[in-house]
Coordinates of C-alpha atoms in Angstrom, one line a residue:
X1 CA -141.5 -29.9 86.1
X2 CA -140.7 -33.3 86.8
X3 CA -137.2 -34.6 87.3
X4 CA -136.3 -38.5 86.7
X5 CA -133.5 -40.0 87.8
X6 CA -132.2 -43.0 86.2
X7 CA -129.8 -45.8 87.0
X8 CA -127.3 -44.7 84.4
X9 CA -126.7 -41.3 85.9
X10 CA -125.7 -42.8 89.0
X11 CA -123.3 -45.4 87.4
X12 CA -121.5 -42.5 85.5
X13 CA -121.0 -40.7 88.8
X14 CA -119.5 -43.3 90.6
X15 CA -117.1 -44.1 87.9
X16 CA -115.6 -40.3 87.6
X17 CA -113.9 -40.4 91.2
X18 CA -112.7 -43.8 90.5
X19 CA -111.0 -43.2 87.6
X20 CA -109.5 -39.8 89.1
X21 CA -108.0 -42.1 92.1
X22 CA -106.3 -44.3 89.8
X23 CA -104.4 -41.7 88.1
X24 CA -103.0 -40.5 91.4
X25 CA -102.2 -43.9 92.7
X26 CA -99.9 -43.9 89.3
X27 CA -98.1 -40.9 89.9
X28 CA -97.3 -41.8 93.6
X29 CA -95.9 -45.1 92.5
X30 CA -93.8 -43.2 90.0
X31 CA -92.4 -40.8 92.6
X32 CA -91.6 -43.8 94.9
X33 CA -89.5 -45.4 92.2
X34 CA -87.9 -41.9 91.6
X35 CA -87.2 -41.5 95.1
X36 CA -85.5 -44.9 95.4
X37 CA -83.3 -44.5 92.3
X38 CA -81.9 -41.3 93.8
X39 CA -81.4 -43.0 97.4
X40 CA -79.4 -45.8 95.8
X41 CA -77.6 -43.3 93.5
X42 CA -76.9 -41.2 96.7
X43 CA -75.9 -43.6 99.3
X44 CA -74.4 -46.6 97.2
X45 CA -72.4 -44.7 94.4
X46 CA -70.1 -41.8 94.4
X47 CA -71.5 -39.8 91.6
X48 CA -73.7 -37.5 93.6
X49 CA -71.6 -37.5 97.1
X50 CA -70.0 -34.0 97.6
X51 CA -66.3 -33.9 97.3
X52 CA -64.3 -32.1 100.5
X53 CA -63.1 -29.1 99.8
X54 CA -59.5 -28.5 101.1
X55 CA -59.5 -25.0 103.6
X56 CA -56.2 -23.1 102.9
X57 CA -54.0 -23.9 105.7
X58 CA -53.4 -20.6 108.2
X59 CA -50.0 -19.1 108.4
X60 CA -48.5 -19.8 111.9
X61 CA -48.2 -17.1 114.7
X62 CA -44.6 -15.3 114.3
X63 CA -42.4 -15.9 116.7
X64 CA -41.2 -13.7 119.3
X65 CA -37.2 -13.5 119.3
X66 CA -35.9 -11.5 122.4
X67 CA -32.4 -9.7 122.6
X68 CA -30.3 -9.0 125.3
X69 CA -29.9 -5.4 126.7
X70 CA -26.9 -3.5 125.6
X71 CA -24.4 -2.6 128.1
X72 CA -24.6 1.3 128.7
X73 CA -20.7 1.8 129.6
X74 CA -19.8 0.0 126.2
X75 CA -22.1 1.9 124.4
X76 CA -20.9 5.1 125.6
X77 CA -17.1 4.0 124.5
X78 CA -18.1 3.4 121.1
X79 CA -19.8 6.8 120.8
X80 CA -16.8 8.5 121.8
X81 CA -14.6 6.4 119.1
X82 CA -16.5 7.6 116.4
X83 CA -19.0 4.6 116.1
X84 CA -22.5 5.9 115.7
X85 CA -24.4 3.8 118.1
X86 CA -28.5 3.9 118.2
X87 CA -30.2 6.0 120.8
X88 CA -31.7 3.7 124.0
X89 CA -35.1 5.2 124.8
X90 CA -36.2 5.4 128.6
X91 CA -39.2 3.1 127.9
X92 CA -37.9 0.5 125.2
X93 CA -36.3 -2.4 126.7
X94 CA -35.8 -5.3 124.5
X95 CA -36.0 -8.7 125.8
X96 CA -33.6 -11.6 126.0
X97 CA -33.4 -13.9 123.5
X98 CA -35.1 -17.1 123.5
X99 CA -34.9 -20.2 121.5
X100 CA -37.5 -20.9 119.3
X101 CA -39.4 -24.2 119.8
X102 CA -38.8 -27.1 116.9
X103 CA -42.2 -27.6 115.4
X104 CA -44.0 -30.7 116.1
X105 CA -45.1 -33.2 113.4
X106 CA -48.3 -32.8 112.5
X107 CA -50.8 -36.2 112.3
X108 CA -51.6 -37.3 109.1
X109 CA -55.3 -38.0 109.8
X110 CA -55.7 -34.8 111.5
X111 CA -58.0 -32.2 109.9
X112 CA -56.4 -29.0 108.9
X113 CA -58.8 -27.0 111.4
X114 CA -57.3 -29.0 114.3
X115 CA -53.8 -27.7 113.5
X116 CA -55.2 -24.1 113.2
X117 CA -56.7 -24.5 116.7
X118 CA -53.5 -26.0 118.3
X119 CA -51.2 -23.1 116.9
X120 CA -53.5 -20.4 118.1
X121 CA -52.8 -20.7 121.8
X122 CA -49.2 -21.6 121.3
X123 CA -48.7 -17.8 120.2
X124 CA -50.7 -16.8 122.8
X125 CA -48.3 -18.4 125.4
X126 CA -45.4 -17.0 123.4
X127 CA -47.1 -13.5 124.0
X128 CA -47.5 -14.0 127.5
X129 CA -43.9 -15.2 128.0
X130 CA -42.6 -12.1 126.1
X131 CA -44.6 -9.8 128.3
X132 CA -43.2 -11.4 131.4
X133 CA -39.5 -11.2 130.2
X134 CA -40.2 -7.4 129.8
X135 CA -41.8 -6.7 133.3
X136 CA -38.7 -8.7 134.8
X137 CA -35.8 -7.2 132.6
X138 CA -36.7 -3.6 133.2
X139 CA -34.0 -1.7 135.3
X140 CA -34.0 1.8 136.8
X141 CA -32.3 4.4 134.3
X142 CA -29.3 6.2 135.3
X143 CA -29.7 9.5 136.8
X144 CA -28.1 12.5 135.1
X145 CA -25.2 13.0 137.2
X146 CA -24.2 9.2 136.2
X147 CA -24.7 10.1 132.7
X148 CA -22.6 13.1 132.7
X149 CA -19.8 10.8 134.6
X150 CA -20.1 8.3 131.8
X151 CA -19.7 10.8 128.9
X152 CA -16.4 12.4 130.7
X153 CA -15.2 9.0 131.1
X154 CA -16.1 8.5 127.1
X155 CA -14.8 11.7 126.2
X156 CA -11.1 10.6 127.9
X157 CA -11.2 7.5 126.4
X158 CA -11.6 8.9 122.8
X159 CA -8.6 11.3 123.4
X160 CA -6.3 8.5 124.5
X161 CA -7.5 6.5 121.5
X162 CA -7.0 9.7 119.0
X163 CA -3.6 10.8 120.5
X164 CA -1.5 7.6 119.1
X165 CA -3.9 7.7 115.8
X166 CA -2.5 11.0 115.2
X167 CA 0.9 9.9 115.7
X168 CA 0.5 7.0 113.3
X169 CA -0.8 9.4 110.7
X170 CA 2.2 11.8 111.1
X171 CA 4.7 8.8 110.8
X172 CA 2.7 7.2 107.8
X173 CA 3.0 10.8 106.0
X174 CA 6.6 11.3 106.6
X175 CA 7.3 7.6 105.4
X176 CA 5.2 8.4 102.2
X177 CA 6.8 11.8 101.8
X178 CA 10.1 10.1 101.9
X179 CA 9.5 7.3 99.4
X180 CA 8.0 9.9 97.1
X181 CA 11.3 11.9 97.2
X182 CA 13.5 8.7 96.6
X183 CA 11.1 8.0 93.5
X184 CA 11.5 11.4 92.1
X185 CA 15.3 11.1 92.7
X186 CA 15.5 7.6 91.0
X187 CA 13.1 8.9 87.9
X188 CA 15.3 10.9 85.3
X189 CA 13.7 13.8 83.6
X190 CA 12.7 12.5 79.7
X191 CA 14.5 14.8 77.3
X192 CA 12.2 15.9 74.4
X193 CA 13.3 16.6 71.2
X194 CA 12.1 20.1 69.7
X195 CA 10.3 19.5 66.6
X196 CA 9.3 16.0 66.9
X197 CA 6.6 16.4 69.6
X198 CA 3.0 16.4 68.4
X199 CA 0.4 17.6 70.7
X200 CA -3.2 16.7 70.0
X201 CA -5.5 19.6 70.0
X202 CA -8.7 18.8 71.1
X203 CA -12.0 20.0 69.3
X204 CA -12.6 23.0 71.4
X205 CA -9.1 24.5 70.5
X206 CA -10.1 24.0 66.8
X207 CA -13.6 25.4 67.3
X208 CA -14.5 29.0 68.5
X209 CA -14.3 32.5 67.3
X210 CA -11.2 33.1 65.8
X211 CA -10.0 37.0 64.7
X212 CA -7.5 37.9 62.2
X213 CA -5.6 40.9 63.5
X214 CA -2.7 43.2 62.4
X215 CA -1.1 46.0 64.8
X216 CA -0.8 47.7 67.0
X217 CA -0.6 51.1 65.3
X218 CA 0.5 54.5 66.9
X219 CA 0.6 56.1 63.6
X220 CA -2.6 57.2 61.7
X221 CA -0.4 57.1 58.2
X222 CA 1.2 53.4 58.5
X223 CA -2.6 52.4 59.8
X224 CA -4.2 53.5 56.8
X225 CA -2.0 52.2 54.5
X226 CA -2.5 48.5 55.8
X227 CA -6.2 49.2 55.9
X228 CA -5.9 49.7 52.2
X229 CA -3.7 46.7 51.5
X230 CA -6.5 44.5 53.8
X231 CA -9.6 45.8 51.6
X232 CA -7.4 45.0 48.6
X233 CA -7.2 41.3 49.5
X234 CA -11.0 41.1 49.5
X235 CA -11.4 41.1 53.2
X236 CA -13.4 43.3 55.5
X237 CA -11.6 45.4 57.8
X238 CA -12.3 47.6 61.0
X239 CA -10.5 49.5 63.4
X240 CA -10.4 48.4 67.0
X241 CA -8.9 50.4 70.0
X242 CA -5.8 48.5 71.7
X243 CA -5.4 50.4 75.0
X244 CA -2.4 52.7 75.7
X245 CA 1.3 51.9 74.6
X246 CA 4.4 53.4 76.1
X247 CA 6.8 54.8 73.8
X248 CA 9.4 57.4 73.1
X249 CA 8.3 60.7 72.0
X250 CA 10.3 63.6 70.4
X251 CA 9.3 67.0 72.0
X252 CA 10.3 70.4 70.7
X253 CA 10.7 72.4 74.2
X254 CA 10.5 76.6 73.9
X255 CA 10.5 77.7 77.3
X256 CA 9.4 77.7 80.9
X257 CA 7.7 80.2 82.8
X258 CA 6.8 80.9 86.1
X259 CA 3.8 83.0 85.4
X260 CA 0.8 81.0 83.7
X261 CA -0.1 84.3 81.9
X262 CA 3.2 84.7 80.4
X263 CA 3.2 80.9 79.3
X264 CA -0.1 81.3 77.6
X265 CA 0.7 84.2 75.5
X266 CA 3.7 82.5 74.2
X267 CA 1.4 79.4 73.2
X268 CA -0.9 82.0 71.5
X269 CA 2.0 83.0 69.3
X270 CA 3.0 79.2 68.5
X271 CA -0.5 78.7 67.5
X272 CA -0.3 81.0 64.7
X273 CA 2.6 78.5 63.1
X274 CA 1.5 75.0 64.4
X275 CA -1.5 73.3 65.8
X276 CA 0.5 70.9 68.1
X277 CA 1.8 73.3 70.9
X278 CA 0.9 72.4 74.5
X279 CA 1.6 73.8 77.9
X280 CA 2.8 71.2 80.9
X281 CA 2.4 72.1 84.1
X282 CA 5.0 70.4 86.6
X283 CA 6.3 71.5 89.9
X284 CA 4.5 75.1 90.1
X285 CA 6.3 75.8 86.6
X286 CA 4.6 76.0 83.2
X287 CA 6.5 74.1 80.5
X288 CA 5.8 75.4 76.6
X289 CA 6.2 73.0 73.9
X290 CA 6.0 73.5 69.9
X291 CA 4.9 69.7 69.5
X292 CA 5.5 65.9 70.4
X293 CA 6.4 63.4 67.6
X294 CA 6.6 60.1 67.5
X295 CA 9.3 60.1 64.5
X296 CA 12.6 61.6 64.7
X297 CA 12.7 63.2 61.3
X298 CA 9.6 64.5 61.7
X299 CA 10.7 66.6 64.9
X300 CA 14.0 67.8 63.2
X301 CA 11.9 69.1 60.1
X302 CA 9.5 70.6 62.4
X303 CA 12.2 72.3 64.5
X304 CA 14.0 74.0 61.4
X305 CA 10.6 75.1 60.3
X306 CA 9.6 76.9 63.2
X307 CA 13.3 78.2 63.8
X308 CA 13.0 79.9 60.4
X309 CA 9.9 81.7 62.0
X310 CA 11.8 82.8 65.0
X311 CA 11.5 80.2 67.6
X312 CA 14.4 78.8 69.2
X313 CA 13.6 75.1 70.2
X314 CA 15.3 72.1 72.0
X315 CA 14.6 68.5 71.1
X316 CA 14.0 66.5 74.4
X317 CA 12.9 62.8 74.6
X318 CA 10.0 61.5 77.1
X319 CA 8.4 58.3 77.4
X320 CA 4.6 58.6 77.0
X321 CA 1.4 56.3 76.9
X322 CA -0.3 57.1 73.7
X323 CA -3.5 55.3 72.3
X324 CA -2.8 52.3 70.3
X325 CA -5.0 50.8 67.5
X326 CA -5.2 47.5 65.4
X327 CA -7.2 46.3 62.2
X328 CA -9.4 43.3 62.3
X329 CA -9.8 41.4 59.1
X330 CA -12.9 39.5 60.3
X331 CA -14.0 37.0 62.6
X332 CA -14.3 33.2 61.6
X333 CA -15.9 30.0 63.8
X334 CA -13.5 28.0 61.9
X335 CA -9.7 27.9 62.4
X336 CA -9.1 26.5 58.7
X337 CA -11.0 29.6 57.4
X338 CA -9.2 32.2 59.7
X339 CA -5.9 30.5 58.4
X340 CA -6.8 30.9 55.0
X341 CA -7.6 34.9 55.6
X342 CA -4.2 35.1 57.5
X343 CA -2.4 33.4 54.5
X344 CA -3.9 36.1 52.3
X345 CA -2.8 39.2 54.3
X346 CA 0.7 37.6 54.6
X347 CA 0.9 37.2 51.2
X348 CA 0.1 40.9 50.7
X349 CA 3.1 42.1 53.2
X350 CA 1.4 42.5 56.6
X351 CA 2.3 41.1 59.9
X352 CA -0.8 39.7 60.6
X353 CA -2.3 37.0 63.4
X354 CA -4.8 35.0 65.0
X355 CA -6.5 35.8 68.1
X356 CA -9.4 34.3 70.3

């Protein structure tokens, strides 16, 4: 096959690269214009210029304040007088006092980084000065013997100070005692009229368990009669023990025997007529009694009855502790309720009272 090359094809191939180069040149011109505009805005205007960032100022280094070394003899005296002084360690020595340097005025145009750089060497210099002062101020510690002597001197000083202080306290107490005696002599005792004084009772005195009681009773007959009266008044009653009470008793004496068997035989004879007979052993002898009665009338009537049976009796009085009993008419938490029950019993003729 034969290929033919014409002039038209050659012209079209030459025109294609020419148009491509024209487009590239246009783009370059646009970029140059944009770069120029950006450079003008950046250098000749303040729109894109970055603003300076203010760094926070660092705190100045702490100043070292040196204190004088305390006097050891003065500290020992203070400890003896009762003032608690801090213990001085063997290795810790406080430096001497140094006046702080006045702060220098900072320059207005200087940036904050410069001030921080200047303050750092100052702090180092102050630390070096404190170390030098510590080394120069170190002194040899006292020996144990010197410490013991100092403690003895401090104790003596304390004793000397305490002696006049005690004398002063005794004098002050005596003066105050005299003043109180004079005031007591001057003040007259207040006369309180009976019946007009009102005592304010606290709530605790009003509240609490209150018990209405009657008695004490030594005779069963009188106790049973009062028990019936309490129940008749509409209250619940109960019998409670109340220990032993000493009272005069009437004893019916029969005879006294040295032999126990003889006394027992006579007691057996009395048992056929009364159940109240008993024996009392005292001083190696045995006394036989036909009975012991609280009421004199009862003892006299019993003596007459046994005399008719052939027993010759003698009436003797003796102080004897016998068991007593009380009657309770209820327990109340409120004093008003207890007083209401007390009123009922007194209206019924009973000698009742409140107890806690």
